[in-house]
GROMACS .gro file of C-alpha atoms in nm:
model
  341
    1UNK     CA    1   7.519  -1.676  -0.300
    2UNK     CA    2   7.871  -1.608  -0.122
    3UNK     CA    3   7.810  -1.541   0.220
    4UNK     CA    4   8.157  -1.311   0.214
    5UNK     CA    5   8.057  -1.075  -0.024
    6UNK     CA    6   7.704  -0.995   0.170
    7UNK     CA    7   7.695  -0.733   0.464
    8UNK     CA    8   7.767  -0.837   0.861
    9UNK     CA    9   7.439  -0.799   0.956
   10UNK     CA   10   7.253  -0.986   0.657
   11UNK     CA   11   7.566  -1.244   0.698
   12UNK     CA   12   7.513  -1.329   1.070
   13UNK     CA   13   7.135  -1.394   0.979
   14UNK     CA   14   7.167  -1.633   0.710
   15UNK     CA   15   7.415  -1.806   0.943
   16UNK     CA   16   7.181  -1.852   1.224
   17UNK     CA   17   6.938  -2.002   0.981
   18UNK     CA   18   7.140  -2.255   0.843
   19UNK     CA   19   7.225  -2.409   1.156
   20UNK     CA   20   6.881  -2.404   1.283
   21UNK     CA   21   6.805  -2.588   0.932
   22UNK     CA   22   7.108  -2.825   1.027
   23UNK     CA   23   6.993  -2.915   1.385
   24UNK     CA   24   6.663  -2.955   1.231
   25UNK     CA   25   6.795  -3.226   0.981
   26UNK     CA   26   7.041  -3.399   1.197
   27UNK     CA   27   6.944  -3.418   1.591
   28UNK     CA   28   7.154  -3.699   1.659
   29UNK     CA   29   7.492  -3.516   1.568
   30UNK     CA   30   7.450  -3.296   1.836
   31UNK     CA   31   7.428  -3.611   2.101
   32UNK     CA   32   7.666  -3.840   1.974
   33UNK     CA   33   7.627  -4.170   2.197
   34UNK     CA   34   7.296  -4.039   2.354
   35UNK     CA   35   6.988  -4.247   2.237
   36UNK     CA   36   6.736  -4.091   2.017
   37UNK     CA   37   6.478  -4.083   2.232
   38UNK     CA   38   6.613  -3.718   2.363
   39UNK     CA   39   6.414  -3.435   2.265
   40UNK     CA   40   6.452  -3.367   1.868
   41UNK     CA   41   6.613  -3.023   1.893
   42UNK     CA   42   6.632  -2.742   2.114
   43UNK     CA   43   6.293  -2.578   2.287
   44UNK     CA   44   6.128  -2.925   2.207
   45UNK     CA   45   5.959  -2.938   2.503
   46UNK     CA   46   5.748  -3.235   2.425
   47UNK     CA   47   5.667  -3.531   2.687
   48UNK     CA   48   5.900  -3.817   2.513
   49UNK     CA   49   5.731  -4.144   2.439
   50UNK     CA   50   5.942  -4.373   2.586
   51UNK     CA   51   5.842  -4.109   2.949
   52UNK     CA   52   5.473  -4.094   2.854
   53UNK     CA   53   5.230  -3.999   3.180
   54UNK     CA   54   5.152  -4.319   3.388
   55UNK     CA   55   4.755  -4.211   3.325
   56UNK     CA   56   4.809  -4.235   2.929
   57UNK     CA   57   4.946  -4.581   2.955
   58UNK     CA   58   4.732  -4.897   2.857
   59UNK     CA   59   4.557  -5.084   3.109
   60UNK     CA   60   4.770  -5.374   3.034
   61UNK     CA   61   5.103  -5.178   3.067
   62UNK     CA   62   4.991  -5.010   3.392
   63UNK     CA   63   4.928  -5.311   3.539
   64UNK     CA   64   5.237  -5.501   3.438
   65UNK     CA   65   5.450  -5.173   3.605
   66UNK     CA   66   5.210  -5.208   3.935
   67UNK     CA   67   5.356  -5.583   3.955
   68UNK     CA   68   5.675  -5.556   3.924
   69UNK     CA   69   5.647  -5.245   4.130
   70UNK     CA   70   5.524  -5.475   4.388
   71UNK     CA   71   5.823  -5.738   4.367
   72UNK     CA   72   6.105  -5.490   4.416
   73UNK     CA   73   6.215  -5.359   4.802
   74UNK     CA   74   6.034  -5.089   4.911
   75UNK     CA   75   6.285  -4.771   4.836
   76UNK     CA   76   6.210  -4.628   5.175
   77UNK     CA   77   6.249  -4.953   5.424
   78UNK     CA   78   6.567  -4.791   5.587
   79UNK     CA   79   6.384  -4.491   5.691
   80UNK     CA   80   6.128  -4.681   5.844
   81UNK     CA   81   6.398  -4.855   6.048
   82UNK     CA   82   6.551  -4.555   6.124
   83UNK     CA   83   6.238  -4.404   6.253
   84UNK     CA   84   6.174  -4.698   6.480
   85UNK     CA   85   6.546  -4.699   6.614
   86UNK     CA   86   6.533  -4.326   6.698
   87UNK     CA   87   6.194  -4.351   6.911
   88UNK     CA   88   6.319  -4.528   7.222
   89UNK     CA   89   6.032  -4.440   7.373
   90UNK     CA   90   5.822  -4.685   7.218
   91UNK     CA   91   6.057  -4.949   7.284
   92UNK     CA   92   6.020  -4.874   7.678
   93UNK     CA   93   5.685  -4.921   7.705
   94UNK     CA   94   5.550  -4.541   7.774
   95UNK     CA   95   5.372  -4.550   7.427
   96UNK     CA   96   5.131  -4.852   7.442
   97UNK     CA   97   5.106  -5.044   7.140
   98UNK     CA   98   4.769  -5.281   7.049
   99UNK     CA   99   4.438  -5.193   6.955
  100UNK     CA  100   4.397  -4.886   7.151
  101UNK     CA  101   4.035  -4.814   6.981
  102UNK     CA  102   3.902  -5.193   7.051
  103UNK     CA  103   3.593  -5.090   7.232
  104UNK     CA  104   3.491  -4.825   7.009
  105UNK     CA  105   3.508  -5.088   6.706
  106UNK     CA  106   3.346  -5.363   6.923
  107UNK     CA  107   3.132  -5.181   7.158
  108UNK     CA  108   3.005  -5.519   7.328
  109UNK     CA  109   3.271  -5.536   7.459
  110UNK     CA  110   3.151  -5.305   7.746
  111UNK     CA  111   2.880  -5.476   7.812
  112UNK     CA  112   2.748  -5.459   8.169
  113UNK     CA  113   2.583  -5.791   8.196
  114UNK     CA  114   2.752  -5.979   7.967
  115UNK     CA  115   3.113  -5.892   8.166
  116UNK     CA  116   2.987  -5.948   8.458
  117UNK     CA  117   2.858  -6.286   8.392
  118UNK     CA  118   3.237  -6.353   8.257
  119UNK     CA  119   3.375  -6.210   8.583
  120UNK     CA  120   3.154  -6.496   8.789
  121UNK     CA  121   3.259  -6.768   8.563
  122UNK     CA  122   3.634  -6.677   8.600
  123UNK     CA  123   3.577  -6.617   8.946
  124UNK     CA  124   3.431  -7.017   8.968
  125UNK     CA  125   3.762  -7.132   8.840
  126UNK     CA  126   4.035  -6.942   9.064
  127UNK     CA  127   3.793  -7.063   9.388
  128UNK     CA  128   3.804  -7.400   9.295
  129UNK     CA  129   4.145  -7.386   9.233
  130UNK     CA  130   4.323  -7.118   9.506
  131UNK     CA  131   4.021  -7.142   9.758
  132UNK     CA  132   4.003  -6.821   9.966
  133UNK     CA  133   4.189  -6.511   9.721
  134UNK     CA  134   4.093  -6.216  10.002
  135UNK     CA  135   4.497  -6.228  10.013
  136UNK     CA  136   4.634  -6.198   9.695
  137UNK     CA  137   4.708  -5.903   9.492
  138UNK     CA  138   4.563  -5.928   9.115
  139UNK     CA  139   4.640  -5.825   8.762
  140UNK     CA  140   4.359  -5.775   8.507
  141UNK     CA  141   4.549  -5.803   8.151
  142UNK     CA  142   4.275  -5.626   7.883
  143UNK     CA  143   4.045  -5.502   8.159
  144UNK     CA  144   3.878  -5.303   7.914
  145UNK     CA  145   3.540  -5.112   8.084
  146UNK     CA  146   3.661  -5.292   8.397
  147UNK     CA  147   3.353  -5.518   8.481
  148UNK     CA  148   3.574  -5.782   8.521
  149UNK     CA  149   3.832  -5.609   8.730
  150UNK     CA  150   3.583  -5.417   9.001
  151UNK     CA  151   3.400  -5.764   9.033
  152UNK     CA  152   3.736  -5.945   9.103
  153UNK     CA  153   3.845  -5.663   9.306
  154UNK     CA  154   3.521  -5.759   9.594
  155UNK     CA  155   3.682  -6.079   9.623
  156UNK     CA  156   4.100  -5.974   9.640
  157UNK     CA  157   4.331  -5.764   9.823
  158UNK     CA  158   4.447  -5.554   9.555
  159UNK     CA  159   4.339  -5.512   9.170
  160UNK     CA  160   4.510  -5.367   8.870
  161UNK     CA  161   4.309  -5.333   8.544
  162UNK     CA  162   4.557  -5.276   8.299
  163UNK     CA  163   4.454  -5.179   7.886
  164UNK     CA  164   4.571  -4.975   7.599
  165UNK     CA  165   4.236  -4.868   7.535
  166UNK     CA  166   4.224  -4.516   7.670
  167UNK     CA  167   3.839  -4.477   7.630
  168UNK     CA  168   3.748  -4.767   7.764
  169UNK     CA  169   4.026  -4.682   8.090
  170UNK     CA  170   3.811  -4.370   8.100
  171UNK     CA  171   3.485  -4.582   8.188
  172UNK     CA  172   3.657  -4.804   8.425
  173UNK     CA  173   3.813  -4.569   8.660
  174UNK     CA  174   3.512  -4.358   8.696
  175UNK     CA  175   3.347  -4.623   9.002
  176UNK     CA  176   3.667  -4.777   9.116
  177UNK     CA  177   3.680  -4.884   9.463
  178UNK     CA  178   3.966  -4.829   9.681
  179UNK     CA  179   4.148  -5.129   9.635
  180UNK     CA  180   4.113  -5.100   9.250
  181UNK     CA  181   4.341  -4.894   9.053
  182UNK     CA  182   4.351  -4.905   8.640
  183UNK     CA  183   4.693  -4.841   8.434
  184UNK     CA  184   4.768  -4.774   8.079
  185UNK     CA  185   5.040  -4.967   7.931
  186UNK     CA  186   5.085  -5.248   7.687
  187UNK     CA  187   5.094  -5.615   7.807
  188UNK     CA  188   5.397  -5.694   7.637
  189UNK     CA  189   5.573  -5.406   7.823
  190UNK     CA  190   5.453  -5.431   8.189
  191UNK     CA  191   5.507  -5.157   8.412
  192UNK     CA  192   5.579  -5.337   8.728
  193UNK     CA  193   5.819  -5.549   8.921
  194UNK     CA  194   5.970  -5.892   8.938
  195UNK     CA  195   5.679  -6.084   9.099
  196UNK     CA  196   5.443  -5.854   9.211
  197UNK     CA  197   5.140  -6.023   9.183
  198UNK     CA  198   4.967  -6.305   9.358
  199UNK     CA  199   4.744  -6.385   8.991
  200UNK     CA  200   4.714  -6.268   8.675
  201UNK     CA  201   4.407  -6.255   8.479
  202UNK     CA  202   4.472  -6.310   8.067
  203UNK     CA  203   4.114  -6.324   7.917
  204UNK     CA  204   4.126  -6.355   7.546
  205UNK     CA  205   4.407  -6.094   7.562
  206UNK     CA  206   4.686  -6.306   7.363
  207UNK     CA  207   4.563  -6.235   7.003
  208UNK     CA  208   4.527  -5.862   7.035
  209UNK     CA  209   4.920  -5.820   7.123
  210UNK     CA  210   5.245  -5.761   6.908
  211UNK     CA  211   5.388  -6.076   7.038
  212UNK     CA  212   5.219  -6.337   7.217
  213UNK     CA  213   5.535  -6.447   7.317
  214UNK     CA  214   5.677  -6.128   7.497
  215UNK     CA  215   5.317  -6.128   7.655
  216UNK     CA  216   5.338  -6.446   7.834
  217UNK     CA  217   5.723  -6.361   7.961
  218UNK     CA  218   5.634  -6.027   8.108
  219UNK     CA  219   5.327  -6.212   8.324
  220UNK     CA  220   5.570  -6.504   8.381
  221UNK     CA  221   5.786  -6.221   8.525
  222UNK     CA  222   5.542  -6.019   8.698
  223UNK     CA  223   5.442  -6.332   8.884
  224UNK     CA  224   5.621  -6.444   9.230
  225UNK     CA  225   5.731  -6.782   9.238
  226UNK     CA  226   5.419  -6.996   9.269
  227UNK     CA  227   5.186  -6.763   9.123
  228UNK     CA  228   4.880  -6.832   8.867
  229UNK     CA  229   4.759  -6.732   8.523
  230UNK     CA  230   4.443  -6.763   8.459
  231UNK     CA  231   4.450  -6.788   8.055
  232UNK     CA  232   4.176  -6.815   7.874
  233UNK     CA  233   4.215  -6.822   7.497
  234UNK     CA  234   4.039  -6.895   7.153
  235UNK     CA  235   4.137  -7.143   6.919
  236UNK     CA  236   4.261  -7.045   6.567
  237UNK     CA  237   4.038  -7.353   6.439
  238UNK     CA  238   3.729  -7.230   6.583
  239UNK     CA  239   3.420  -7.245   6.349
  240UNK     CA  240   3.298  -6.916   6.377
  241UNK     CA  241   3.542  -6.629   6.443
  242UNK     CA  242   3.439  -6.428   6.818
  243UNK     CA  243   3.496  -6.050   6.722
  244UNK     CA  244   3.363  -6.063   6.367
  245UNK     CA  245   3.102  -6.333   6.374
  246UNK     CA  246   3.255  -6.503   6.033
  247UNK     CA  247   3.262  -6.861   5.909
  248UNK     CA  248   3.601  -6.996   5.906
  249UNK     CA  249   3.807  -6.633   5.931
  250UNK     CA  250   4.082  -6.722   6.184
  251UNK     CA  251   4.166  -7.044   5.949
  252UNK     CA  252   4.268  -6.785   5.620
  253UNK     CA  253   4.617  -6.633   5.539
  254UNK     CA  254   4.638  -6.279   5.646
  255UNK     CA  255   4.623  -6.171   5.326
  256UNK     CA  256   4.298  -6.357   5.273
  257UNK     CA  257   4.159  -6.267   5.569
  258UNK     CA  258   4.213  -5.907   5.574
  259UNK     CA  259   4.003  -5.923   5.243
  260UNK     CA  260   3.748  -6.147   5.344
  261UNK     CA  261   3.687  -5.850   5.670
  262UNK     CA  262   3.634  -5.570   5.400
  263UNK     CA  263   3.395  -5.804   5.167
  264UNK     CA  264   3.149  -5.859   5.438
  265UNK     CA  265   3.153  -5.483   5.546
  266UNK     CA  266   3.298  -5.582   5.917
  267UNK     CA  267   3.642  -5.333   5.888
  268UNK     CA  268   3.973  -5.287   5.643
  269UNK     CA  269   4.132  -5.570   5.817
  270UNK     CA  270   4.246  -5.844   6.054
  271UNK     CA  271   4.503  -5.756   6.278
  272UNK     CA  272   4.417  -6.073   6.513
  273UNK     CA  273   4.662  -6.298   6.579
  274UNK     CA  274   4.546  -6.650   6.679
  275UNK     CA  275   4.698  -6.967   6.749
  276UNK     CA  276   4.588  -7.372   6.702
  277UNK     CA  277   4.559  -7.561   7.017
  278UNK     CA  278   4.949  -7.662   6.997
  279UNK     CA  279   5.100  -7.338   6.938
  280UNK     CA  280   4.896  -7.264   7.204
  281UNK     CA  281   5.074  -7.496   7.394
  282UNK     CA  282   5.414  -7.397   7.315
  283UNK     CA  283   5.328  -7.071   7.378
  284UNK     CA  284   5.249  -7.159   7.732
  285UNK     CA  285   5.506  -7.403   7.770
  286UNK     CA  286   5.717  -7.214   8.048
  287UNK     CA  287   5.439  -7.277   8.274
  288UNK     CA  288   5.331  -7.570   8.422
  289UNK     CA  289   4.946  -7.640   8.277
  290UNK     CA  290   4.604  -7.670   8.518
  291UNK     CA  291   4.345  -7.757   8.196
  292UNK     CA  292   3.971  -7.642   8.326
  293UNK     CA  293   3.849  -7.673   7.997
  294UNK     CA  294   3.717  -8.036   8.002
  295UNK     CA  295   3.609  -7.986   8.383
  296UNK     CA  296   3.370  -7.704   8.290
  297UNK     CA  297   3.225  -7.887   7.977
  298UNK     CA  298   3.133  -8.182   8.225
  299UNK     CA  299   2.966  -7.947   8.472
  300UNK     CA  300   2.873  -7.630   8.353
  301UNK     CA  301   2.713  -7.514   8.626
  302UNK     CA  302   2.916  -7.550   8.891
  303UNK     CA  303   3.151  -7.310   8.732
  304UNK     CA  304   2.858  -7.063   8.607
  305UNK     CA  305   2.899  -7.127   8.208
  306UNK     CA  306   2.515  -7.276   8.175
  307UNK     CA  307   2.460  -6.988   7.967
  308UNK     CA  308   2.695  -7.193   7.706
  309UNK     CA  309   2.566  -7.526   7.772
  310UNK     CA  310   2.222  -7.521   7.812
  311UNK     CA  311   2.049  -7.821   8.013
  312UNK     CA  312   1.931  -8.132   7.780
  313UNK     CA  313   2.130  -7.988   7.489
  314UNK     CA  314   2.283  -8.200   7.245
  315UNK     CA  315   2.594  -8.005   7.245
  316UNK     CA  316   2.581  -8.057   7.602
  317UNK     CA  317   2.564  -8.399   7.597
  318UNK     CA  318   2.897  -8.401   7.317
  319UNK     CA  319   3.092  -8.128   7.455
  320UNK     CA  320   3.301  -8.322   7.644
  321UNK     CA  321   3.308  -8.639   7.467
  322UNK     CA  322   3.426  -8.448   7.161
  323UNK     CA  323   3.674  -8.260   7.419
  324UNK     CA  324   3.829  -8.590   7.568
  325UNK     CA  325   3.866  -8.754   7.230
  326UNK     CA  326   4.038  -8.428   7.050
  327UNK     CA  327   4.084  -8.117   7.243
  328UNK     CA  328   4.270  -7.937   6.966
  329UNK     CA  329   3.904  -7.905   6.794
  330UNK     CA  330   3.766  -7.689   7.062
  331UNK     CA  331   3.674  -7.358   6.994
  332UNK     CA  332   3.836  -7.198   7.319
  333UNK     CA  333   4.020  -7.304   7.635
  334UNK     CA  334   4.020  -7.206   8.009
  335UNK     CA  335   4.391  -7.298   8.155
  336UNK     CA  336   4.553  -7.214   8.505
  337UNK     CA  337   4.943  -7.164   8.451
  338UNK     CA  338   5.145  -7.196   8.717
  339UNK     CA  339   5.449  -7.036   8.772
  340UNK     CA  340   5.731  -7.261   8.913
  341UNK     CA  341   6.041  -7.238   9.094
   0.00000   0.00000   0.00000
C-alpha cells in the first residue's frame, strides 16, 4: 500500500511500526563499531551474558576471577596510605599500638603466683649482676597485671610499669605503692627522656611489638650511659610455641601459621613475631651482651628457676651440655645488655 495516499494519523502509525520491525531485525545498525553484546534493542532490559551475576557463574569460573583478583594491587592501597599519613597522632606515640587485648586472650598471663615466681627469678639475675638496686630507677616494658613491677618496685627506687593493655593497666594500678607508677604507651614509642632510667626490664616483650627494632632503640635511648637491659626472649626454633601451646608454630610462614592457629581452635591468627637465636643477636647488637642463660641452666637454684629444672632430671643433667655445645637450639634466653659509652 502507498503510505502517501493513506491519512496522517493512520500514516504516522504504520511508520512507527516499521521501524520498530527494523530495529528488531537489525540491532547492530544502530551501534555501528559497538560489539554485539549491547542490549538487542531498546527497553531490553535484560542482564547481558557476557555481565552475568557473580552468584550464577560456575564454580570453576568464580574461582579463576577470585585468583586473579588476588594477583592484581589492591584498588584502594593509596587510601590506606593516605589514612595513615593524615593521623599523626599515631605516629607520636599517644595511640599505643600492640596487642592491647593480650590478657583478655591469654588470661594466665595475670597470674598471681606464676608472676611472682618470674619477678624472683629476674630479680636473682639483676642481684647477681648490679648487687644492691635500692638506687636505681626502673622500667617494666609489658608489665601487664603488674606482679612483676610491684615486686621489683620493694627492691628499687623508682618503678614504671609500662603496657598497651588497658585492662590489664586497670589491675595493676589498683595496689600500687608509692614509688610505683604504671603508663600507657607503646614500647616502640616511649614516653620519656634521653636516659632516664637506671634498668630496663624487657620480659618476652620483643615479639608482641611492630618493630623489634624500634623497640630496642627507644630502651637503648631511655637508658643513661651504663645502664642495663634485662632481656629475656624466646627462640623462634623453640619446640613448642609459649602462648599457644603448639608443636612447631613459630617455625611456619605467616601465612601457614595464621592457619594452623584457626585449625586447632586457639584464635584467627598469629600476629607474633619471633626471631632465631642470631637475629636475636643482631637485634641486640648495639649493646654489649651479659649471657645468663647457660649460668642459670648450670645452677638453677641459685637463680630461683628449679621450677624448670627439677632436681635429678634428665633434662637437668643435658640442659647445659646441649646449651654449651649449640645455644641457638634453646628454647629461650635470659641476656643483660649493657648500654655503653
Amino acid at each position: 500500500m502507498d503510505l502517501d495516499r493513506q491519512r496522517p494519523a493512520q500514516r504516522d502509525h504504520q511508520v512507527q511500526v516499521h521501524h520498530r520491525h527494523a530495529l528488531r531485525q537489525k540491532p547492530l545498525e544502530r551501534h555501528r563499531g559497538v560489539p554485539g553484546h549491547l542490549p538487542r534493542h531498546r527497553g531490553d532490559r535484560r542482564r547481558p551474558r557476557a555481565q552475568a551475576h557473580p552468584a550464577r557463574r560456575p564454580r570453576r569460573l568464580r574461582r579463576q576471577a577470585q585468583r586473579r583478583a588476588r594477583r592484581l594491587p589492591r584498588f584502594d592501597d593509596h587510601l590506606r596510605v593516605r589514612v595513615r599519613v593524615s593521623h599523626p597522632e599515631r605516629q607520636s606515640g599517644s595511640v599505643p599500638s600492640g596487642d592491647e587485648d593480650f590478657s583478655r586472650r591469654f588470661p594466665r598471663i595475670l597470674d598471681e603466683e606464676g608472676r611472682r615466681r618470674k619477678a624472683e627469678k629476674i630479680l636473682a639475675v639483676l642481684r647477681e649482676h648490679l648487687g644492691d638496686l635500692t638506687a636505681l630507677r626502673l622500667l617494666d616494658i609489658g608489665c601487664a597485671g603488674g606482679q612483676i613491677t610491684h615486686r621489683l618496685g620493694e627492691q628499687v627506687r623508682q618503678a614504671v610499669g609500662l603496657d598497651v593493655d588497658e585492662h590489664a593497666l586497670a589491675l595493676a594500678r589498683r595496689e600500687a605503692a608509692p614509688n610505683v607508677s604504671f603508663v600507657r604507651a607503646d614500647g616502640t614509642r616511649l614516653p620519656f627522656g634521653d636516659g632516664e632510667f637506671d634498668l630496663v626490664v624487657c620480659n618476652h616483650v620483643y615479639e608482641h611489638v611492630e618493630s623489634a627494632e624500634r623497640l630496642l632503640a627507644e630502651i637503648r635511648r631511655v637508658l643513661r650511659p651504663g645502664g642495663v637491659c634485662y632481656f629475656a626472649a624466646a627462640n623462634r626454633l623453640m619446640p613448642i610455641e609459649a602462648h599457644y601451646r603448639l608443636p612447631l608454630l613459630s617455625w611456619l610462614p605467616k601465612p601457614l601459621a595464621d592457619r594452623y592457629v584457626r585449625l586447632a581452635g586457639r584464635g584467627t591468627a598469629y600476629p607474633e613475631r619471633h626471631l632465631s637465636y642470631f637475629g636475636l643477636r643482631r637485634l641486640v647488637r648495639g649493646f654489649a651482651i651479659t649471657d645468663y642463660t647457660g649460668r642459670i641452666l648450670e645452677d638453677p637454684e641459685r637463680f630461683a628457676s628449679e621450677d624448670m629444672l627439677p632436681a635429678g632430671s634428665l633434662i637437668r643433667r643435658l640442659a647445659p651440655v646441649l646449651y654449651r655445645a649449640a645455644p641457638w637450639i634453646s628454647p629461650s634466653y635470659v641476656w643483660l645488655l649493657t648500654k655503653q659509652g
